[in-house]
Short mmCIF file of C-alpha atoms and ligand atoms in Angstrom, two decimals:
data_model
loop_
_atom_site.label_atom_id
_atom_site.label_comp_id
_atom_site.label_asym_id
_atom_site.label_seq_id
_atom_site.Cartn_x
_atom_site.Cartn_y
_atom_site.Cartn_z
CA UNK A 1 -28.22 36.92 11.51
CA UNK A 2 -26.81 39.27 14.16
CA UNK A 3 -30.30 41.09 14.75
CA UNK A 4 -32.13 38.18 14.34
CA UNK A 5 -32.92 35.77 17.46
CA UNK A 6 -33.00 31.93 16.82
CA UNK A 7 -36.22 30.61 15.93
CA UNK A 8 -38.86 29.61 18.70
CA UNK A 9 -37.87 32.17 21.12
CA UNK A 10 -38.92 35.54 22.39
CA UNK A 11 -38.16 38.96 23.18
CA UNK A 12 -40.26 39.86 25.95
CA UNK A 13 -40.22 43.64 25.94
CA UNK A 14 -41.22 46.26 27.88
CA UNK A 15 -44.87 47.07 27.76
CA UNK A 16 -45.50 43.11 27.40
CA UNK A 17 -43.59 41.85 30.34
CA UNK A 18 -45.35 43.86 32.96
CA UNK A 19 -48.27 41.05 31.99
CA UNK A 20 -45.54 38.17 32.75
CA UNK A 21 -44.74 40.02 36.26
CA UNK A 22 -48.82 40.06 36.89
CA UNK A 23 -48.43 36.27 36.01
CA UNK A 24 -45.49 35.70 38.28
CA UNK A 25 -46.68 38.00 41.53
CA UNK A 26 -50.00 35.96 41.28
CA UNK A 27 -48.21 32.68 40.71
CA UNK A 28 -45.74 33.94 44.26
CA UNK A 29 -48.82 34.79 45.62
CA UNK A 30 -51.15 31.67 45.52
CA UNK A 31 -48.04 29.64 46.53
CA UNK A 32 -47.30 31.53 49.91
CA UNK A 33 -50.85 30.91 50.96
CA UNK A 34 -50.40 27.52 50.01
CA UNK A 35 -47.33 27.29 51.92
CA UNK A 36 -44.98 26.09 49.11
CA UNK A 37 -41.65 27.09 48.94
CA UNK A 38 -40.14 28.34 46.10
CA UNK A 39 -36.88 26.45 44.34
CA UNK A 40 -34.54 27.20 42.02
CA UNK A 41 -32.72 25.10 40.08
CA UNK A 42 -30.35 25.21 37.05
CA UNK A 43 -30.94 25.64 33.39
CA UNK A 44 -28.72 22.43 32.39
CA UNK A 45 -28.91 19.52 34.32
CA UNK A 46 -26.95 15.74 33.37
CA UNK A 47 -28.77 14.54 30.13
CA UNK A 48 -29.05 11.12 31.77
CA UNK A 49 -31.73 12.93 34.25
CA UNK A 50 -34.00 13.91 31.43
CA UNK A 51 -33.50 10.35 30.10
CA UNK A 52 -34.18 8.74 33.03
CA UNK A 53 -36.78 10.62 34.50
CA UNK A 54 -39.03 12.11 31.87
CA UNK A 55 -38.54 8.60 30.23
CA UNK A 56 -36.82 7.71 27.13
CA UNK A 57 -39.72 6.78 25.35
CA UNK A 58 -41.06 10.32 25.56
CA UNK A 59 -41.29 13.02 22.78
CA UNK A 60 -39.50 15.27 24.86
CA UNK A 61 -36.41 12.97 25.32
CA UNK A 62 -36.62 11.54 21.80
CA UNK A 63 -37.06 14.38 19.48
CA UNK A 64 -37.07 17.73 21.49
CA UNK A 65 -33.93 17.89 23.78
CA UNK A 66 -31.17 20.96 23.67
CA UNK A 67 -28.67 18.52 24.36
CA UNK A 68 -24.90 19.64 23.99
CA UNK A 69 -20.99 18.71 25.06
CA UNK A 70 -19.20 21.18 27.16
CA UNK A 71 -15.86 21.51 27.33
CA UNK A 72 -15.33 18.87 28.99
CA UNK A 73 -16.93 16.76 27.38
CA UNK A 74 -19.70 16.34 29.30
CA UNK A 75 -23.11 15.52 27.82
CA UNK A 76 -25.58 18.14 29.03
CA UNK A 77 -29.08 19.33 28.39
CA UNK A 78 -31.18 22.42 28.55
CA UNK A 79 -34.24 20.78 31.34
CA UNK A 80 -37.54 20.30 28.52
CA UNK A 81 -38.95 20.37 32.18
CA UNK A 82 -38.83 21.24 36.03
CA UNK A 83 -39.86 18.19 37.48
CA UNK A 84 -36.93 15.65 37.22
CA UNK A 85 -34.62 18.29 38.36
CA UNK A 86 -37.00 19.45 41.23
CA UNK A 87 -36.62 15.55 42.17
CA UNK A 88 -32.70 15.29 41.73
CA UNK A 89 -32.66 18.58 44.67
CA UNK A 90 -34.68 16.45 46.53
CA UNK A 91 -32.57 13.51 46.80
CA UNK A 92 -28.92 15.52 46.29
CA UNK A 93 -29.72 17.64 49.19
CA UNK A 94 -31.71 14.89 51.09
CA UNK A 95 -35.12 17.01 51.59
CA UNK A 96 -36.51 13.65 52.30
CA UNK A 97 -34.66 13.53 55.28
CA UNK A 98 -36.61 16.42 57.08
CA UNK A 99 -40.54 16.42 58.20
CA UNK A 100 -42.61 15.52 54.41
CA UNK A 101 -44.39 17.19 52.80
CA UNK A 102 -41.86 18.98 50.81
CA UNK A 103 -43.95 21.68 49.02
CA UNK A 104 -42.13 23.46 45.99
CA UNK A 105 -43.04 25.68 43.13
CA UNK A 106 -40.40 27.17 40.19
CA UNK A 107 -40.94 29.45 37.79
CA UNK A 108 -38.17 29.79 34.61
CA UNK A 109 -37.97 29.18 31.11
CA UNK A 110 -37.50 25.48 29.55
CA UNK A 111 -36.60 24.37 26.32
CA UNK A 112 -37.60 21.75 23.56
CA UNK A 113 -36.43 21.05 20.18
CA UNK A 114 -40.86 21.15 18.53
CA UNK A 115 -42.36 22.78 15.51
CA UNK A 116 -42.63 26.46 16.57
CA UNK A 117 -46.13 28.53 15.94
CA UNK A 118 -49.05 30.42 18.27
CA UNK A 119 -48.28 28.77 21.62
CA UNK A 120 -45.66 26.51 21.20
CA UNK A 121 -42.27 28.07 21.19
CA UNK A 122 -38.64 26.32 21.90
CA UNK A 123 -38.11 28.71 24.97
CA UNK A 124 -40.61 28.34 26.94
CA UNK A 125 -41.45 29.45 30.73
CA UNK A 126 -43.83 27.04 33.47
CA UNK A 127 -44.76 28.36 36.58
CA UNK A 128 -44.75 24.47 38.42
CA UNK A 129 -45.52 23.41 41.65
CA UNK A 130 -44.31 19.84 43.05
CA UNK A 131 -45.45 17.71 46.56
CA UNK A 132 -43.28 15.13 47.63
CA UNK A 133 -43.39 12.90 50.42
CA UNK A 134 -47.28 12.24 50.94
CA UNK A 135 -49.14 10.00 49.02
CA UNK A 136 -52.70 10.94 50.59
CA UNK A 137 -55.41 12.11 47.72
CA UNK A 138 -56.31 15.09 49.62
CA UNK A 139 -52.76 15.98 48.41
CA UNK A 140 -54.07 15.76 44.92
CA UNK A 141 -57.04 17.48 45.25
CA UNK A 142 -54.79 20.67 47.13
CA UNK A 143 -52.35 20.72 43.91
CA UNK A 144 -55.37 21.00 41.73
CA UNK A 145 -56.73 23.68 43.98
CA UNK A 146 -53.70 25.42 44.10
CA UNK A 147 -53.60 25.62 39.48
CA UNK A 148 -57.24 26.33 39.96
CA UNK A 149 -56.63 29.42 42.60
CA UNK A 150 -53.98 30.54 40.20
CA UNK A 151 -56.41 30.83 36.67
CA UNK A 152 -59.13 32.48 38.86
CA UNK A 153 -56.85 34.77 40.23
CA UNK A 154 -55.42 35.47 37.13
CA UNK A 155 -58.95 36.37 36.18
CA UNK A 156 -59.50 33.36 33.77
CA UNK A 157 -63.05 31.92 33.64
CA UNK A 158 -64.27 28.67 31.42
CA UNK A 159 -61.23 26.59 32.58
CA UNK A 160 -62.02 22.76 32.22
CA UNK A 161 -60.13 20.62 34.22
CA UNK A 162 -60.25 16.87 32.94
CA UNK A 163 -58.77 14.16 35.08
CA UNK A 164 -57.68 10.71 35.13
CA UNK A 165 -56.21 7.58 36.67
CA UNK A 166 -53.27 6.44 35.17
CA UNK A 167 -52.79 3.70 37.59
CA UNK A 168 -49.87 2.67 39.12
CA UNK A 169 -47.20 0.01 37.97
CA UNK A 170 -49.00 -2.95 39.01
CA UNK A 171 -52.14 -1.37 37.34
CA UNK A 172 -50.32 -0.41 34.25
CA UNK A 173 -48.55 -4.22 33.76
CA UNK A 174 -52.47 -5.62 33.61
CA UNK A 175 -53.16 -2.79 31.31
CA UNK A 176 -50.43 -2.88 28.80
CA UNK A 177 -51.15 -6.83 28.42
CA UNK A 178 -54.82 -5.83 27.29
CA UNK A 179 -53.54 -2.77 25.53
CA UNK A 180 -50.86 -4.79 23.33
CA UNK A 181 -53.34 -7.60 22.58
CA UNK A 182 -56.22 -4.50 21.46
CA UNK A 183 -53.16 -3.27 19.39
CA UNK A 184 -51.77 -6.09 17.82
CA UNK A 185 -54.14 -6.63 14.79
CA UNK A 186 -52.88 -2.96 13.35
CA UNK A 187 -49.62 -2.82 14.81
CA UNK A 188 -47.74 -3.16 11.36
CA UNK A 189 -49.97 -0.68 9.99
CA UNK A 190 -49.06 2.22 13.34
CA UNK A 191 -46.57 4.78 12.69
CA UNK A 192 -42.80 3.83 13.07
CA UNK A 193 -42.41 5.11 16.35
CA UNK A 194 -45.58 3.82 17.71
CA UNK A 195 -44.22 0.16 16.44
CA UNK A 196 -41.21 0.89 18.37
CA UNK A 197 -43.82 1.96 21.43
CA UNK A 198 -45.76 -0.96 21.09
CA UNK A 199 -43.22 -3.25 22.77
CA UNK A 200 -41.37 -0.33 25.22
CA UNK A 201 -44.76 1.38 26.22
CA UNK A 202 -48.14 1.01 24.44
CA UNK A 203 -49.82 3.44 26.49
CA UNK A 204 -47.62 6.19 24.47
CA UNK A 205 -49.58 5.30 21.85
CA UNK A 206 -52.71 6.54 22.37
CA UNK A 207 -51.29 9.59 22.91
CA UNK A 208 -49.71 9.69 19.42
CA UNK A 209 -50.89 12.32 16.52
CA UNK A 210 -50.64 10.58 13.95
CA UNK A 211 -52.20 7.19 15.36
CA UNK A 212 -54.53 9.06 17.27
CA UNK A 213 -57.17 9.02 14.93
CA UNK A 214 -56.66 5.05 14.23
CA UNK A 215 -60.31 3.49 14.49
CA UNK A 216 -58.51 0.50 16.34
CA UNK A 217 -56.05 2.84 18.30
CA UNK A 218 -59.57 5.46 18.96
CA UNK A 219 -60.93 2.68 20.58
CA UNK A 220 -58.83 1.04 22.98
CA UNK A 221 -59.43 -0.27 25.93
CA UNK A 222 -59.57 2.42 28.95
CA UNK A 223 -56.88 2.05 31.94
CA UNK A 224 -59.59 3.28 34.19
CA UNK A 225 -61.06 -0.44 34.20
CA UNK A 226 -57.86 -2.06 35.14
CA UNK A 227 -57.20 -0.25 38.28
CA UNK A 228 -56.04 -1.91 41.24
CA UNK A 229 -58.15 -1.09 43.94
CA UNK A 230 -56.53 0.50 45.99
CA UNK A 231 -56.14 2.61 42.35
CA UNK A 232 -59.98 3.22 42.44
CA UNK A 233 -60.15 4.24 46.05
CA UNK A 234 -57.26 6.62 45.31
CA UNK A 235 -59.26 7.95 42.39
CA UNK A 236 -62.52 7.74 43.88
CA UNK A 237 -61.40 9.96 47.08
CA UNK A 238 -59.66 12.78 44.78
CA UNK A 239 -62.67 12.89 43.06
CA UNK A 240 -64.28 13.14 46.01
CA UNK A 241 -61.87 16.25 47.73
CA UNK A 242 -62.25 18.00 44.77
CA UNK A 243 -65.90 17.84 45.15
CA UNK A 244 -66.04 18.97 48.59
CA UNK A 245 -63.77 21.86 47.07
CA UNK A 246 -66.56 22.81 44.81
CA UNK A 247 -63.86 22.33 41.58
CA UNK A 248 -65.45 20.85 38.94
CA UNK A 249 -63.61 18.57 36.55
CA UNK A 250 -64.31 15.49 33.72
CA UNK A 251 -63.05 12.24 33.77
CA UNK A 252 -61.30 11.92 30.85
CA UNK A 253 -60.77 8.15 30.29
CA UNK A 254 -58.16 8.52 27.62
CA UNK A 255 -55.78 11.03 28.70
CA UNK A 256 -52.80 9.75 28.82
CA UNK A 257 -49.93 12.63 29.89
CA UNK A 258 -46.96 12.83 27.71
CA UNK A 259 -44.55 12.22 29.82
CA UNK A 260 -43.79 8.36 31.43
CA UNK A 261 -43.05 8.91 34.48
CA UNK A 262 -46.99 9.54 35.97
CA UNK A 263 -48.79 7.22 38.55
CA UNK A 264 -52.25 7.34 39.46
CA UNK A 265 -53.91 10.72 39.18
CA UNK A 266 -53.29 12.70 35.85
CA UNK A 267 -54.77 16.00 34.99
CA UNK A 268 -55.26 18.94 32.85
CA UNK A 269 -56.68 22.25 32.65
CA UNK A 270 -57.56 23.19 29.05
CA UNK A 271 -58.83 26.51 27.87
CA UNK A 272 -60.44 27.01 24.13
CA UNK A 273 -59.12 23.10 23.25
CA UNK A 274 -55.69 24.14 24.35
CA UNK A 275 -53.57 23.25 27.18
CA UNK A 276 -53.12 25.34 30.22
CA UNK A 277 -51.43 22.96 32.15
CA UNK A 278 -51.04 19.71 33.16
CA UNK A 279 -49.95 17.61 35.59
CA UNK A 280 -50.05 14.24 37.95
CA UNK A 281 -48.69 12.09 40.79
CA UNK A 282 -45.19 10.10 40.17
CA UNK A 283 -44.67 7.96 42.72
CA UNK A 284 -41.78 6.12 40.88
CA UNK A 285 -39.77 9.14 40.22
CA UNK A 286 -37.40 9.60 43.11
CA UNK A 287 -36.80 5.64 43.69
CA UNK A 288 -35.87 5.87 39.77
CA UNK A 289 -33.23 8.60 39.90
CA UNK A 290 -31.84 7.02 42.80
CA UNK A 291 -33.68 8.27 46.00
CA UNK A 292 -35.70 6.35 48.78
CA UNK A 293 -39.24 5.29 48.01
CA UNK A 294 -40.99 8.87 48.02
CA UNK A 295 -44.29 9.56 46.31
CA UNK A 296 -44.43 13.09 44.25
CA UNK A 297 -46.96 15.18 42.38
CA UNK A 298 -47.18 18.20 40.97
CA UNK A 299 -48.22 20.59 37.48
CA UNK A 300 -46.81 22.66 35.16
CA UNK A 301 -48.58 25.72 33.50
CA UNK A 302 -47.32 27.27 30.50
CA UNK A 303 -46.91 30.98 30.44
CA UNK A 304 -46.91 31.77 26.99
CA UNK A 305 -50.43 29.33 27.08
CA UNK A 306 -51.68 31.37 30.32
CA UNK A 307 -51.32 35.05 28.67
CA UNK A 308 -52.38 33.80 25.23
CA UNK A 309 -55.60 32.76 27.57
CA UNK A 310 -56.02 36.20 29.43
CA UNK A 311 -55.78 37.65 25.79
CA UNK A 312 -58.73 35.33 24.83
CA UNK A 313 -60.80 36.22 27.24
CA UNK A 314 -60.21 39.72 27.19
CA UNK A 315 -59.33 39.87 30.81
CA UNK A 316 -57.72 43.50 32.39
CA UNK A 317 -54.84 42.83 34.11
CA UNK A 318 -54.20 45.28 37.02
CA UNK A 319 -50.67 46.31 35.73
CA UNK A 320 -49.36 49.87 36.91
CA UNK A 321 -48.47 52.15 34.38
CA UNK A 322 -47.12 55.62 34.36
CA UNK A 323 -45.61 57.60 37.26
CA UNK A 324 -47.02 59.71 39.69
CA UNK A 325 -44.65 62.65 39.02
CA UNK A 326 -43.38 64.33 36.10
CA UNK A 327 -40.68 66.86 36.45
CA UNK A 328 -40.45 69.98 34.08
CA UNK A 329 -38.10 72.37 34.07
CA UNK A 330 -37.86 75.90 32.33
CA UNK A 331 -33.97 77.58 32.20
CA UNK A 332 -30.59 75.98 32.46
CA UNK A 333 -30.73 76.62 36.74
CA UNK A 334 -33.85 74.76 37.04
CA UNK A 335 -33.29 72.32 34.65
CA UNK A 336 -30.17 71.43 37.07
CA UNK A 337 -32.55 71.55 39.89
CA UNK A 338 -34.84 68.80 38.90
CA UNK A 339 -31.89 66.27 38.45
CA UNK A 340 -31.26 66.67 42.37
CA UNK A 341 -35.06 66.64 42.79
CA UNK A 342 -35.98 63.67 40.87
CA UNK A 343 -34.14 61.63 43.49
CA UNK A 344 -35.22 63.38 46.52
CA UNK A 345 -38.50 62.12 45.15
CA UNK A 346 -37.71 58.92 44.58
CA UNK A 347 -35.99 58.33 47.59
CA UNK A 348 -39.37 59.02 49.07
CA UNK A 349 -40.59 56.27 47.49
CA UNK A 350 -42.51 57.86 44.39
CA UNK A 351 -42.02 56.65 40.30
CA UNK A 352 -40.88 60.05 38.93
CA UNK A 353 -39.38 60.80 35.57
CA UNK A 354 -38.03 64.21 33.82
CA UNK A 355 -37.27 65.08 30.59
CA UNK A 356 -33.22 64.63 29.44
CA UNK A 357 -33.54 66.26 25.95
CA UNK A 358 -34.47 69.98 26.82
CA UNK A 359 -37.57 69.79 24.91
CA UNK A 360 -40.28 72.93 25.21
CA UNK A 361 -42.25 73.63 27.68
CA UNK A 362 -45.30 72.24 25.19
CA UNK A 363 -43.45 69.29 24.93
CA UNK A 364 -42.57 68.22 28.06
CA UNK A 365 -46.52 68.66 29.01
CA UNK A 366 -46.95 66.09 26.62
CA UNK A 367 -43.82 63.61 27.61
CA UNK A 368 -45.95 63.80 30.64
CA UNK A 369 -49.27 63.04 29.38
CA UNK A 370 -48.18 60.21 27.57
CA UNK A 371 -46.43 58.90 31.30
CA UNK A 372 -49.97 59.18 32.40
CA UNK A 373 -48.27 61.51 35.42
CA UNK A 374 -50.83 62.56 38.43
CA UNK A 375 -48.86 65.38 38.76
CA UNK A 376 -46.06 67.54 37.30
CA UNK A 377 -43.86 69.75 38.82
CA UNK A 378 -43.37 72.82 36.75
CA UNK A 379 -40.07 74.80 37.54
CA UNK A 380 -38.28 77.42 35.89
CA UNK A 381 -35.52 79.87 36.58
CA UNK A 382 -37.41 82.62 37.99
CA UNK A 383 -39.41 79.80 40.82
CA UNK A 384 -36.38 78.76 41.85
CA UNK A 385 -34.62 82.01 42.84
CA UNK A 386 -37.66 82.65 44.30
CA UNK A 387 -37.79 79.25 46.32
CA UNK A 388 -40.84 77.53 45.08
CA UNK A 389 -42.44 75.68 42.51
CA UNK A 390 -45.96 74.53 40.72
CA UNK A 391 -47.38 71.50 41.01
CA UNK A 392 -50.00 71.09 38.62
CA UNK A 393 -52.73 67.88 39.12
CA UNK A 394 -53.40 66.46 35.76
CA UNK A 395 -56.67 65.38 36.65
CA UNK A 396 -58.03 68.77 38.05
CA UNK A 397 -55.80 70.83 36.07
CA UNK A 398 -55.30 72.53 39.25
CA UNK A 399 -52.04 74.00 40.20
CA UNK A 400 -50.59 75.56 43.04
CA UNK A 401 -46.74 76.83 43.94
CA UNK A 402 -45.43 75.12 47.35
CA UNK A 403 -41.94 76.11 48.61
CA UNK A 404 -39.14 74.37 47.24
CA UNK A 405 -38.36 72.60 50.36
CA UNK A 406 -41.88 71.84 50.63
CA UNK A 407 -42.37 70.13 47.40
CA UNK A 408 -41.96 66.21 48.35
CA UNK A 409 -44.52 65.78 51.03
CA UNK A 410 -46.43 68.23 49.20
CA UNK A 411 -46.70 65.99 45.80
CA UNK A 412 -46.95 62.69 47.96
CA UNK A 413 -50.27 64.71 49.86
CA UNK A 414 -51.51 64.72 46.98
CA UNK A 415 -51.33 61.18 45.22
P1 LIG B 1 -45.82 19.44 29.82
O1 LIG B 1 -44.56 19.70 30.63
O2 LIG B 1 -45.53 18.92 28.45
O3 LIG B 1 -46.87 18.71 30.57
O4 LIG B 1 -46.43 20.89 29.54
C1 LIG B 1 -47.04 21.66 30.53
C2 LIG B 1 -47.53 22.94 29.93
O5 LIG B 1 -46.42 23.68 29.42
C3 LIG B 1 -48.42 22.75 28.71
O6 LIG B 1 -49.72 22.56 29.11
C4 LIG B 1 -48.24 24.05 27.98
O7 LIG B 1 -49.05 25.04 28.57
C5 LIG B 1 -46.81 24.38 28.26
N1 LIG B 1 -45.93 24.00 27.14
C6 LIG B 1 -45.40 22.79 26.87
N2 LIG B 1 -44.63 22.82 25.78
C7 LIG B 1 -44.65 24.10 25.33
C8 LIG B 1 -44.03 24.80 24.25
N3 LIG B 1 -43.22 24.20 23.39
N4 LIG B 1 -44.30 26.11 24.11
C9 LIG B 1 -45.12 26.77 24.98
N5 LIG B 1 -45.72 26.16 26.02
C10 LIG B 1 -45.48 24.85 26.21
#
């Protein structure tokens, strides 16, 4: 029990996280350039947030939530998502207030109650980005960019991006009408949430796994033909951005989103039949937990889903490894020496290591090797009372001696 962590959740250790810091400096990266700021918010938020603004009728709010009393008896949950809380900063600390857009991005771990195997875990981290305050599709098309930036930075080829229109709530009233009536010959025979669904929200049903594969459910009705039109036009001139971007992308007619609380534009970027990432536009969301009338969209990428892609594709990340200096000392004296010398050369700004254990000579040449040093700095007794030392390039096998008081600017010469 004690050495054993909870299911669904990870070590990340080291040798595998310098892949999540790639992931992260890219993710900082592609956001500055964008000109989104990043925000952080905390882990547990009011449980009524989730419920309100990820929408009861969700997975994530009926079956997946951390949810827990504190001492006081308050009724708190682990966010399942960065989105409602991103919204609840907006309105607390009245963002909408100054100039929109307000352009944010988060990175951090979330956490849902599913089913854990390959890819789906119960701590989880999204790298998210969220634009409130305009409304204007070329909006859309820049938060797609932005995801899309992000894989092919990453180095990720063969990413589909499939998009729809999920209306908005005029759009969807019209819809759910023709959606219920569609439904109502199999309704008894739907799953027992799904019945529950069909009065609350039909358009959770179709994205259901167990009724999924209904013939009846299979072929409903798509939203994209109830559209208002100022819907269409909204659709038609993302589209259009994102053509003028060069991104290409499928209309998929059926994707619904899991999540309630999405207006209009709805997206996701798959890779190998599994999700990267999705996102959408949620124009209801900051009216609904109890701001002014703001429009919002944004993604989500998983992490976990983003490295087990890079691994797929056998993509080389450019991760530093190693150090460019290994110290090794011969003789008690010397062996003192390199403790001061270690941080003279780090203070100049080099990654240098030593060895602690007073290993051979032999094996200290091979700590070293296995560092992948560019150079080592051989010392013993007898060089230091003499003032110097050998620096030896690994690549070359050259070495030279340099005076002691030399030896920094010498070693940094020669990186
Ligand atoms: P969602 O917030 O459900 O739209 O999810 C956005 C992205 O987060 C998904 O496309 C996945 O990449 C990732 N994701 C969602 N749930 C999990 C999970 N349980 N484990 C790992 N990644 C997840």
């Amino acid at each position: 029990m004690l050495t054993n962590r909870p299911r669904g959740v990870n070590d990340l250790l080291p040798g595998d996280v310098e892949r999540w810091q790639f992931i992260e400096r890219t993710a900082r990266d592609v956001c500055r350039r964008f000109n989104v700021a990043e925000i952080r918010t905390p882990i547990f938020e009011h449980t009524e947030l989730f419920k309100r603004g990820v929408g009861e009728t969700t997975d994530i709010v009926e079956k997946e939530m951390y949810t827990f009393q504190d001492r006081g008896e308050r009724s708190l949950t682990l966010r399942p998502e960065g989105t409602a809380s991103v919204v609840r900063a907006f309105v607390e600390n009245k963002l909408y207030a100054q100039p929109q857009p307000t352009k944010m991005y988060y990175i951090g771990p979330m956490f849902r109650y599913e089913r854990p195997q390959a890819g789906r875990y119960r701590q989880f981290h999204q790298f998210g980005v969220e634009v409130l305050g305009v409304n204007d599709p070329s909006v859309d098309a820049e938060v797609i960019a932005l995801a899309m930036t992000f894989f092919t930075e990453l180095g990720l080829k063969d990413i589909t991006l499939e998009i729809n229109s999920v209306g908005s709530p005029a759009s969807r009233e019209a819809y759910r009408h023709v959606l219920r009536e569609h439904l109502a010959p199999v309704k008894d025979t739907l799953c027992k949430d799904c019945q529950s669904r069909f009065d609350r929200n039909p358009m959770r049903i179709l994205d259901c796994k167990v009724d999924r594969d209904n013939e009846i459910v299979a072929n409903s009705p798509y939203m994209l033909d109830y559209l208002t039109d100022e819907d269409k036009t909204h659709f038609e001139q993302v589209k259009s951005y994102l053509d003028s971007f060069g991104i290409r992308y499928v209309v998929n007619p059926r994707m619904v989103r899991g999540l309630d609380y999405y207006t209009q534009t709805a997206f996701e970027f798959m890779e190998s039949g599994s999700t990267l990432s999705g996102g959408g536009r949620y124009n209801g969301m900051v009216e609904q937990l109890g701001g002014p009338d703001q429009p919002g969209i944004g993604f989500a990428v998983g992490i976990e889903r983003a490295l087990i892609a890079l691994q797929n594709q056998d993509v080389q990340l450019p991760i530093e490894k190693g150090v460019d200096v290994f110290l090794v000392a011969l003789g008690e004296e010397a062996s003192k020496r390199t403790v001061t010398l270690l941080q003279e050369l780090r203070t100049a700004g080099l990654v240098a290591d030593k060895d602690y254990l007073g290993k051979s000579m032999k094996a200290q040449m091979k700590a070293a090797d296995r560092l992948n040093a560019k150079q080592v700095v051989i010392l013993g007794d007898d060089e230091l009372a003499q003032g110097v030392a050998n620096i030896k390039d690994m690549e070359s096998g050259e070495q030279v001696s340099v005076p002691l008081s030399e030896l920094v600017q010498k070693v940094q010469q020669k990186l």
